[in-house]
Amino acid sequence: MLKYVHTSWLHFVLVYLAVMLDGGIALHFAPILFKTPMSASPYLSLIIIMMPILTGTDSQMKGRWLYIAAFLGGLLFDIFYSGIIGISMIGFPLTVWAASKLQAYLSHNFLSAMAVWFVSMSLYLVFDYAAFGIINLTNLNFSEFIMFHMFPTLIVNLLILVVIYGVMNYLYHATRQLDVSAYNVDQRDLNMRMTGKSRSTRL
């Protein structure tokens, strides 16, 4: 059944659901995630946004759709959670760009996916910290940010990645469409097939 669902459609639906679930995860596990002085933010949405790259199925989506999904996911994230339009809306597409550049040098397997995710997620968190610092909405210095927010956030989201990667890898590969452009049927092949058919008909 999933073979009739295009990867792009699946991706947009999953990104939307992930943005909605981020708030639920944060609310349900708030006593654990936001225990002073620590704070760990769930970024299921960003993990899902990077998933086509991490699973090697990004070729099934035209590049612009991958970035449009990241842009819209970031916009929804800003509206629902940060209240400041522009940070995730810009940060999510930049993270996708960084992940795609890193993945180009690696094979597609779970360990590579973890490495690409870790570097890309770290870059996003630093971008997020810098953006909030520019508008004077953070009271942490950089070392405190790494210790009390960045490190706990990476640990929490690593657990999320480990839990969902197998299922997401299956879903994204199950919706892969056949690449008909890879088939090369030239005129000679057609003539040979037609000749073969005519001979068999005579016999």
Short mmCIF file of N, CA, C and O in Angstrom, two decimals, residues 23-148:
data_model
loop_
_atom_site.label_atom_id
_atom_site.label_comp_id
_atom_site.label_asym_id
_atom_site.label_seq_id
_atom_site.Cartn_x
_atom_site.Cartn_y
_atom_site.Cartn_z
N GLY A 23 5.65 19.50 21.17
CA GLY A 23 5.03 20.16 22.31
C GLY A 23 4.50 19.17 23.32
O GLY A 23 4.64 19.36 24.54
N GLY A 24 3.89 18.07 22.83
CA GLY A 24 3.38 17.05 23.72
C GLY A 24 4.48 16.36 24.51
O GLY A 24 4.34 16.10 25.72
N ILE A 25 5.59 16.06 23.84
CA ILE A 25 6.73 15.44 24.51
C ILE A 25 7.29 16.37 25.59
O ILE A 25 7.56 15.95 26.72
N ALA A 26 7.45 17.64 25.23
CA ALA A 26 7.99 18.61 26.18
C ALA A 26 7.08 18.77 27.38
O ALA A 26 7.54 18.86 28.53
N LEU A 27 5.77 18.78 27.16
CA LEU A 27 4.82 18.96 28.25
C LEU A 27 4.76 17.72 29.14
O LEU A 27 4.78 17.82 30.38
N HIS A 28 4.71 16.54 28.52
CA HIS A 28 4.57 15.30 29.28
C HIS A 28 5.81 15.00 30.12
O HIS A 28 5.70 14.52 31.26
N PHE A 29 6.98 15.27 29.57
CA PHE A 29 8.23 14.95 30.27
C PHE A 29 8.90 16.19 30.86
O PHE A 29 10.09 16.16 31.15
N ALA A 30 8.13 17.26 31.03
CA ALA A 30 8.69 18.52 31.56
C ALA A 30 9.45 18.35 32.88
O ALA A 30 10.52 18.96 33.05
N PRO A 31 8.95 17.56 33.84
CA PRO A 31 9.70 17.42 35.10
C PRO A 31 11.09 16.84 34.91
O PRO A 31 11.98 17.08 35.74
N ILE A 32 11.28 16.08 33.84
CA ILE A 32 12.60 15.48 33.57
C ILE A 32 13.43 16.36 32.66
O ILE A 32 14.62 16.57 32.90
N LEU A 33 12.79 16.89 31.62
CA LEU A 33 13.52 17.64 30.60
C LEU A 33 13.95 19.03 31.07
O LEU A 33 14.98 19.54 30.64
N PHE A 34 13.15 19.63 31.93
CA PHE A 34 13.43 21.01 32.33
C PHE A 34 13.61 21.09 33.85
O PHE A 34 12.88 21.78 34.54
N LYS A 35 14.59 20.36 34.31
CA LYS A 35 14.90 20.33 35.74
C LYS A 35 16.09 21.25 35.98
O LYS A 35 17.21 20.97 35.57
N THR A 36 15.85 22.38 36.62
CA THR A 36 16.88 23.40 36.84
C THR A 36 18.14 22.79 37.45
O THR A 36 18.05 21.99 38.38
N PRO A 37 19.33 23.17 36.93
CA PRO A 37 19.60 24.17 35.87
C PRO A 37 19.59 23.59 34.46
O PRO A 37 19.85 24.30 33.52
N MET A 38 19.28 22.30 34.34
CA MET A 38 19.30 21.65 33.03
C MET A 38 18.02 21.96 32.25
O MET A 38 16.95 22.16 32.83
N SER A 39 18.14 21.97 30.93
CA SER A 39 16.96 22.05 30.06
C SER A 39 17.29 21.33 28.77
O SER A 39 18.31 21.59 28.14
N ALA A 40 16.44 20.37 28.42
CA ALA A 40 16.64 19.58 27.20
C ALA A 40 15.40 19.70 26.34
O ALA A 40 14.31 19.30 26.76
N SER A 41 15.55 20.23 25.16
CA SER A 41 14.42 20.44 24.27
C SER A 41 14.29 19.29 23.27
O SER A 41 15.28 18.93 22.62
N PRO A 42 13.10 18.68 23.15
CA PRO A 42 12.92 17.64 22.13
C PRO A 42 12.80 18.28 20.75
O PRO A 42 12.08 19.26 20.57
N TYR A 43 13.51 17.71 19.78
CA TYR A 43 13.45 18.20 18.40
C TYR A 43 13.11 17.05 17.46
O TYR A 43 13.82 16.79 16.48
N LEU A 44 12.00 16.37 17.76
CA LEU A 44 11.53 15.32 16.85
C LEU A 44 11.31 15.89 15.45
O LEU A 44 11.59 15.23 14.45
N SER A 45 10.80 17.11 15.38
CA SER A 45 10.53 17.74 14.09
C SER A 45 11.80 17.88 13.26
O SER A 45 11.80 17.58 12.05
N LEU A 46 12.89 18.28 13.87
CA LEU A 46 14.13 18.46 13.13
C LEU A 46 14.71 17.12 12.71
O LEU A 46 15.30 16.98 11.63
N ILE A 47 14.55 16.10 13.56
CA ILE A 47 15.00 14.76 13.20
C ILE A 47 14.25 14.26 11.97
O ILE A 47 14.85 13.73 11.03
N ILE A 48 12.93 14.43 11.96
CA ILE A 48 12.13 13.98 10.83
C ILE A 48 12.47 14.79 9.58
O ILE A 48 12.54 14.25 8.47
N ILE A 49 12.70 16.08 9.74
CA ILE A 49 13.07 16.92 8.60
C ILE A 49 14.36 16.43 7.94
O ILE A 49 14.51 16.47 6.72
N MET A 50 15.30 15.93 8.74
CA MET A 50 16.56 15.41 8.21
C MET A 50 16.47 13.96 7.75
O MET A 50 17.39 13.44 7.12
N MET A 51 15.36 13.27 8.06
CA MET A 51 15.27 11.83 7.83
C MET A 51 15.48 11.40 6.38
O MET A 51 16.13 10.37 6.15
N PRO A 52 14.96 12.11 5.36
CA PRO A 52 15.27 11.67 3.99
C PRO A 52 16.77 11.63 3.70
O PRO A 52 17.23 10.75 2.97
N ILE A 53 17.52 12.55 4.27
CA ILE A 53 18.97 12.56 4.09
C ILE A 53 19.61 11.42 4.87
O ILE A 53 20.47 10.71 4.37
N LEU A 54 19.16 11.21 6.10
CA LEU A 54 19.73 10.18 6.95
C LEU A 54 19.45 8.78 6.44
O LEU A 54 20.24 7.86 6.68
N THR A 55 18.33 8.60 5.75
CA THR A 55 17.96 7.27 5.23
C THR A 55 18.36 7.07 3.78
O THR A 55 18.13 6.01 3.21
N GLY A 56 18.90 8.09 3.15
CA GLY A 56 19.33 7.98 1.76
C GLY A 56 18.19 8.00 0.76
O GLY A 56 18.34 7.54 -0.36
N THR A 57 17.05 8.55 1.17
CA THR A 57 15.89 8.62 0.26
C THR A 57 15.63 10.04 -0.21
O THR A 57 14.57 10.31 -0.79
N ASP A 58 16.54 10.95 0.04
CA ASP A 58 16.34 12.34 -0.36
C ASP A 58 16.32 12.49 -1.88
O ASP A 58 15.77 13.46 -2.40
N SER A 59 16.91 11.52 -2.60
CA SER A 59 16.89 11.59 -4.06
C SER A 59 15.48 11.41 -4.61
O SER A 59 15.20 11.75 -5.76
N GLN A 60 14.58 10.84 -3.79
CA GLN A 60 13.19 10.66 -4.20
C GLN A 60 12.41 11.97 -4.16
O GLN A 60 11.30 12.06 -4.68
N MET A 61 12.97 12.97 -3.48
CA MET A 61 12.32 14.27 -3.37
C MET A 61 13.12 15.29 -4.14
O MET A 61 14.35 15.32 -4.05
N LYS A 62 12.46 16.13 -4.87
CA LYS A 62 13.17 17.24 -5.49
C LYS A 62 13.71 18.14 -4.39
O LYS A 62 13.04 18.37 -3.38
N GLY A 63 14.93 18.63 -4.58
CA GLY A 63 15.60 19.38 -3.54
C GLY A 63 14.77 20.48 -2.93
O GLY A 63 14.79 20.70 -1.72
N ARG A 64 14.01 21.16 -3.76
CA ARG A 64 13.24 22.29 -3.24
C ARG A 64 12.17 21.84 -2.25
O ARG A 64 11.86 22.56 -1.31
N TRP A 65 11.60 20.64 -2.45
CA TRP A 65 10.57 20.16 -1.53
C TRP A 65 11.16 19.82 -0.17
O TRP A 65 10.51 19.99 0.86
N LEU A 66 12.39 19.35 -0.15
CA LEU A 66 13.06 19.07 1.11
C LEU A 66 13.25 20.35 1.90
O LEU A 66 13.01 20.39 3.11
N TYR A 67 13.63 21.42 1.21
CA TYR A 67 13.84 22.70 1.88
C TYR A 67 12.52 23.39 2.20
O TYR A 67 12.42 24.09 3.21
N ILE A 68 11.51 23.20 1.36
CA ILE A 68 10.20 23.78 1.66
C ILE A 68 9.62 23.15 2.92
O ILE A 68 9.05 23.83 3.78
N ALA A 69 9.77 21.83 3.04
CA ALA A 69 9.30 21.15 4.25
C ALA A 69 10.05 21.66 5.49
O ALA A 69 9.44 21.87 6.55
N ALA A 70 11.35 21.89 5.36
CA ALA A 70 12.13 22.42 6.48
C ALA A 70 11.70 23.85 6.82
O ALA A 70 11.57 24.20 8.00
N PHE A 71 11.46 24.64 5.79
CA PHE A 71 11.02 26.03 6.00
C PHE A 71 9.66 26.08 6.70
O PHE A 71 9.49 26.79 7.70
N LEU A 72 8.70 25.30 6.20
CA LEU A 72 7.37 25.31 6.80
C LEU A 72 7.38 24.69 8.20
O LEU A 72 6.68 25.17 9.10
N GLY A 73 8.16 23.63 8.38
CA GLY A 73 8.28 23.03 9.71
C GLY A 73 8.87 24.01 10.70
O GLY A 73 8.42 24.11 11.85
N GLY A 74 9.89 24.75 10.27
CA GLY A 74 10.49 25.77 11.14
C GLY A 74 9.54 26.89 11.46
O GLY A 74 9.51 27.39 12.58
N LEU A 75 8.74 27.29 10.44
CA LEU A 75 7.75 28.35 10.67
C LEU A 75 6.72 27.91 11.71
O LEU A 75 6.40 28.68 12.63
N LEU A 76 6.21 26.69 11.58
CA LEU A 76 5.25 26.18 12.57
C LEU A 76 5.88 26.07 13.95
O LEU A 76 5.25 26.39 14.96
N PHE A 77 7.13 25.63 13.98
CA PHE A 77 7.83 25.51 15.26
C PHE A 77 7.97 26.86 15.93
O PHE A 77 7.76 27.00 17.15
N ASP A 78 8.32 27.88 15.15
CA ASP A 78 8.43 29.24 15.71
C ASP A 78 7.08 29.74 16.22
O ASP A 78 6.99 30.35 17.29
N ILE A 79 6.03 29.49 15.45
CA ILE A 79 4.70 29.98 15.84
C ILE A 79 4.22 29.32 17.12
O ILE A 79 3.71 29.98 18.04
N PHE A 80 4.38 28.01 17.21
CA PHE A 80 3.82 27.27 18.33
C PHE A 80 4.67 27.32 19.60
O PHE A 80 4.14 27.27 20.70
N TYR A 81 5.99 27.43 19.45
CA TYR A 81 6.85 27.23 20.62
C TYR A 81 7.71 28.43 21.00
O TYR A 81 7.73 28.84 22.15
N SER A 82 8.46 28.98 20.07
CA SER A 82 9.35 30.08 20.45
C SER A 82 8.64 31.43 20.45
O SER A 82 8.99 32.33 21.21
N GLY A 83 7.65 31.59 19.57
CA GLY A 83 6.94 32.86 19.47
C GLY A 83 7.72 33.92 18.72
O GLY A 83 7.26 35.06 18.59
N ILE A 84 8.90 33.56 18.22
CA ILE A 84 9.73 34.51 17.47
C ILE A 84 9.92 33.95 16.06
O ILE A 84 10.62 32.95 15.86
N ILE A 85 9.27 34.56 15.10
CA ILE A 85 9.31 34.06 13.73
C ILE A 85 10.67 34.32 13.11
O ILE A 85 11.16 35.44 13.12
N GLY A 86 11.28 33.27 12.59
CA GLY A 86 12.52 33.44 11.85
C GLY A 86 13.65 32.56 12.30
O GLY A 86 14.52 32.21 11.50
N ILE A 87 13.67 32.18 13.58
CA ILE A 87 14.83 31.43 14.08
C ILE A 87 14.83 30.01 13.53
O ILE A 87 15.75 29.60 12.82
N SER A 88 13.80 29.22 13.84
CA SER A 88 13.73 27.86 13.30
C SER A 88 13.41 27.88 11.81
O SER A 88 13.82 26.99 11.07
N MET A 89 12.66 28.88 11.37
CA MET A 89 12.29 29.00 9.97
C MET A 89 13.55 29.11 9.09
O MET A 89 13.58 28.61 7.97
N ILE A 90 14.59 29.74 9.61
CA ILE A 90 15.86 29.83 8.90
C ILE A 90 16.79 28.69 9.31
O ILE A 90 17.48 28.10 8.49
N GLY A 91 16.78 28.36 10.59
CA GLY A 91 17.68 27.34 11.12
C GLY A 91 17.43 25.95 10.59
O GLY A 91 18.39 25.20 10.30
N PHE A 92 16.16 25.57 10.43
CA PHE A 92 15.87 24.22 9.94
C PHE A 92 16.38 23.99 8.51
O PHE A 92 17.04 22.98 8.25
N PRO A 93 16.11 24.90 7.55
CA PRO A 93 16.68 24.70 6.21
C PRO A 93 18.21 24.71 6.21
O PRO A 93 18.82 23.94 5.44
N LEU A 94 18.83 25.54 7.03
CA LEU A 94 20.29 25.55 7.11
C LEU A 94 20.81 24.22 7.62
O LEU A 94 21.85 23.72 7.17
N THR A 95 20.10 23.63 8.57
CA THR A 95 20.49 22.32 9.11
C THR A 95 20.37 21.25 8.04
O THR A 95 21.23 20.36 7.94
N VAL A 96 19.31 21.30 7.25
CA VAL A 96 19.15 20.35 6.14
C VAL A 96 20.29 20.50 5.14
O VAL A 96 20.86 19.51 4.66
N TRP A 97 20.66 21.74 4.84
CA TRP A 97 21.78 21.98 3.91
C TRP A 97 23.08 21.38 4.47
O TRP A 97 23.81 20.70 3.74
N ALA A 98 23.34 21.61 5.76
CA ALA A 98 24.57 21.07 6.38
C ALA A 98 24.55 19.55 6.37
O ALA A 98 25.57 18.91 6.07
N ALA A 99 23.40 18.95 6.70
CA ALA A 99 23.29 17.49 6.72
C ALA A 99 23.53 16.89 5.34
O ALA A 99 24.21 15.87 5.20
N SER A 100 22.97 17.52 4.30
CA SER A 100 23.15 17.00 2.94
C SER A 100 24.60 17.08 2.50
O SER A 100 25.11 16.18 1.82
N LYS A 101 25.29 18.15 2.89
CA LYS A 101 26.71 18.28 2.53
C LYS A 101 27.55 17.23 3.24
O LYS A 101 28.47 16.64 2.65
N LEU A 102 27.26 16.97 4.51
CA LEU A 102 28.01 15.96 5.27
C LEU A 102 27.73 14.56 4.75
O LEU A 102 28.65 13.75 4.60
N GLN A 103 26.46 14.27 4.49
CA GLN A 103 26.09 12.91 4.06
C GLN A 103 26.69 12.55 2.72
O GLN A 103 26.92 11.38 2.43
N ALA A 104 27.00 13.55 1.91
CA ALA A 104 27.58 13.29 0.58
C ALA A 104 28.92 12.57 0.68
O ALA A 104 29.34 11.90 -0.27
N TYR A 105 29.61 12.68 1.81
CA TYR A 105 30.91 12.05 1.99
C TYR A 105 30.84 10.72 2.73
O TYR A 105 31.87 10.09 2.97
N LEU A 106 29.62 10.29 3.10
CA LEU A 106 29.47 9.09 3.91
C LEU A 106 28.51 8.11 3.24
O LEU A 106 27.69 8.49 2.42
N SER A 107 28.65 6.84 3.62
CA SER A 107 27.70 5.84 3.14
C SER A 107 26.41 5.94 3.96
O SER A 107 26.38 6.58 5.01
N HIS A 108 25.37 5.26 3.49
CA HIS A 108 24.09 5.32 4.18
C HIS A 108 23.93 4.11 5.09
O HIS A 108 23.64 3.00 4.64
N ASN A 109 24.16 4.33 6.38
CA ASN A 109 23.90 3.32 7.39
C ASN A 109 23.61 4.05 8.70
O ASN A 109 23.70 5.28 8.77
N PHE A 110 23.26 3.30 9.73
CA PHE A 110 22.83 3.94 10.96
C PHE A 110 23.93 4.74 11.63
O PHE A 110 23.70 5.84 12.15
N LEU A 111 25.15 4.22 11.61
CA LEU A 111 26.26 4.94 12.25
C LEU A 111 26.54 6.27 11.53
O LEU A 111 26.79 7.30 12.17
N SER A 112 26.49 6.24 10.20
CA SER A 112 26.68 7.47 9.44
C SER A 112 25.55 8.45 9.72
O SER A 112 25.77 9.66 9.84
N ALA A 113 24.33 7.92 9.81
CA ALA A 113 23.18 8.77 10.11
C ALA A 113 23.35 9.44 11.47
O ALA A 113 23.05 10.63 11.62
N MET A 114 23.84 8.71 12.45
CA MET A 114 24.08 9.28 13.77
C MET A 114 25.12 10.39 13.71
O MET A 114 24.97 11.44 14.35
N ALA A 115 26.19 10.15 12.95
CA ALA A 115 27.25 11.15 12.85
C ALA A 115 26.75 12.42 12.17
O ALA A 115 27.00 13.54 12.65
N VAL A 116 26.03 12.26 11.07
CA VAL A 116 25.48 13.42 10.34
C VAL A 116 24.48 14.16 11.22
O VAL A 116 24.50 15.39 11.29
N TRP A 117 23.61 13.40 11.87
CA TRP A 117 22.63 14.03 12.76
C TRP A 117 23.33 14.81 13.89
O TRP A 117 22.95 15.94 14.19
N PHE A 118 24.34 14.20 14.51
CA PHE A 118 25.01 14.82 15.65
C PHE A 118 25.64 16.16 15.27
O PHE A 118 25.46 17.17 15.95
N VAL A 119 26.37 16.18 14.16
CA VAL A 119 27.04 17.41 13.73
C VAL A 119 26.00 18.46 13.33
O VAL A 119 26.10 19.63 13.73
N SER A 120 25.00 18.05 12.55
CA SER A 120 23.99 19.00 12.07
C SER A 120 23.17 19.56 13.22
O SER A 120 22.88 20.76 13.27
N MET A 121 22.79 18.69 14.15
CA MET A 121 22.00 19.13 15.30
C MET A 121 22.81 20.08 16.18
O MET A 121 22.28 21.09 16.69
N SER A 122 24.09 19.79 16.35
CA SER A 122 24.95 20.67 17.14
C SER A 122 25.04 22.05 16.50
O SER A 122 24.99 23.08 17.19
N LEU A 123 25.19 22.07 15.17
CA LEU A 123 25.25 23.35 14.47
C LEU A 123 23.95 24.13 14.65
O LEU A 123 23.98 25.36 14.84
N TYR A 124 22.81 23.42 14.59
CA TYR A 124 21.53 24.12 14.77
C TYR A 124 21.43 24.71 16.17
O TYR A 124 20.97 25.85 16.34
N LEU A 125 21.83 23.96 17.18
CA LEU A 125 21.72 24.45 18.56
C LEU A 125 22.61 25.67 18.78
O LEU A 125 22.22 26.61 19.49
N VAL A 126 23.79 25.67 18.17
CA VAL A 126 24.67 26.84 18.28
C VAL A 126 24.03 28.03 17.56
O VAL A 126 24.06 29.16 18.06
N PHE A 127 23.46 27.78 16.38
CA PHE A 127 22.75 28.83 15.65
C PHE A 127 21.59 29.38 16.48
O PHE A 127 21.38 30.60 16.56
N ASP A 128 20.84 28.49 17.11
CA ASP A 128 19.71 28.88 17.94
C ASP A 128 20.17 29.74 19.11
O ASP A 128 19.57 30.78 19.42
N TYR A 129 21.27 29.32 19.74
CA TYR A 129 21.82 30.08 20.87
C TYR A 129 22.27 31.47 20.41
O TYR A 129 22.00 32.49 21.07
N ALA A 130 22.97 31.52 19.26
CA ALA A 130 23.46 32.81 18.75
C ALA A 130 22.31 33.73 18.39
O ALA A 130 22.35 34.94 18.67
N ALA A 131 21.25 33.17 17.79
CA ALA A 131 20.10 33.98 17.39
C ALA A 131 19.41 34.60 18.61
O ALA A 131 19.08 35.78 18.62
N PHE A 132 19.20 33.78 19.64
CA PHE A 132 18.58 34.31 20.85
C PHE A 132 19.51 35.28 21.57
O PHE A 132 19.05 36.20 22.24
N GLY A 133 20.82 35.06 21.43
CA GLY A 133 21.77 35.98 22.05
C GLY A 133 21.75 37.34 21.39
O GLY A 133 21.87 38.38 22.06
N ILE A 134 21.58 37.35 20.07
CA ILE A 134 21.55 38.62 19.34
C ILE A 134 20.38 39.49 19.78
O ILE A 134 20.49 40.71 19.87
N ILE A 135 19.24 38.84 20.05
CA ILE A 135 18.07 39.61 20.48
C ILE A 135 17.94 39.66 22.00
O ILE A 135 16.88 39.98 22.54
N ASN A 136 19.03 39.30 22.69
CA ASN A 136 19.11 39.41 24.15
C ASN A 136 18.01 38.63 24.88
O ASN A 136 17.41 39.12 25.84
N LEU A 137 17.79 37.38 24.43
CA LEU A 137 16.80 36.54 25.10
C LEU A 137 17.42 35.30 25.71
O LEU A 137 16.75 34.30 25.93
N THR A 138 18.72 35.35 26.00
CA THR A 138 19.37 34.26 26.71
C THR A 138 20.26 34.85 27.80
O THR A 138 20.88 35.89 27.61
N ASN A 139 20.26 34.19 28.95
CA ASN A 139 21.09 34.66 30.06
C ASN A 139 22.20 33.68 30.39
O ASN A 139 22.78 33.72 31.46
N LEU A 140 22.50 32.78 29.44
CA LEU A 140 23.57 31.80 29.64
C LEU A 140 24.80 32.21 28.84
O LEU A 140 24.67 32.64 27.69
N ASN A 141 25.97 32.06 29.43
CA ASN A 141 27.17 32.22 28.63
C ASN A 141 27.39 30.93 27.84
O ASN A 141 26.70 29.93 28.04
N PHE A 142 28.36 30.92 26.93
CA PHE A 142 28.49 29.80 26.00
C PHE A 142 28.82 28.49 26.71
O PHE A 142 28.29 27.43 26.35
N SER A 143 29.67 28.53 27.71
CA SER A 143 30.02 27.29 28.43
C SER A 143 28.81 26.74 29.19
O SER A 143 28.60 25.52 29.23
N GLU A 144 28.02 27.62 29.79
CA GLU A 144 26.80 27.18 30.47
C GLU A 144 25.80 26.62 29.46
O GLU A 144 25.09 25.64 29.76
N PHE A 145 25.74 27.24 28.30
CA PHE A 145 24.83 26.75 27.26
C PHE A 145 25.20 25.33 26.86
O PHE A 145 24.32 24.46 26.73
N ILE A 146 26.48 25.07 26.65
CA ILE A 146 26.91 23.72 26.27
C ILE A 146 26.61 22.72 27.36
O ILE A 146 26.08 21.62 27.10
N MET A 147 26.90 23.07 28.62
CA MET A 147 26.75 22.13 29.72
C MET A 147 25.29 21.90 30.10
O MET A 147 24.86 20.75 30.32
N PHE A 148 24.51 22.97 30.19
CA PHE A 148 23.16 22.87 30.75
C PHE A 148 22.04 22.75 29.71
O PHE A 148 20.91 22.40 30.07
#
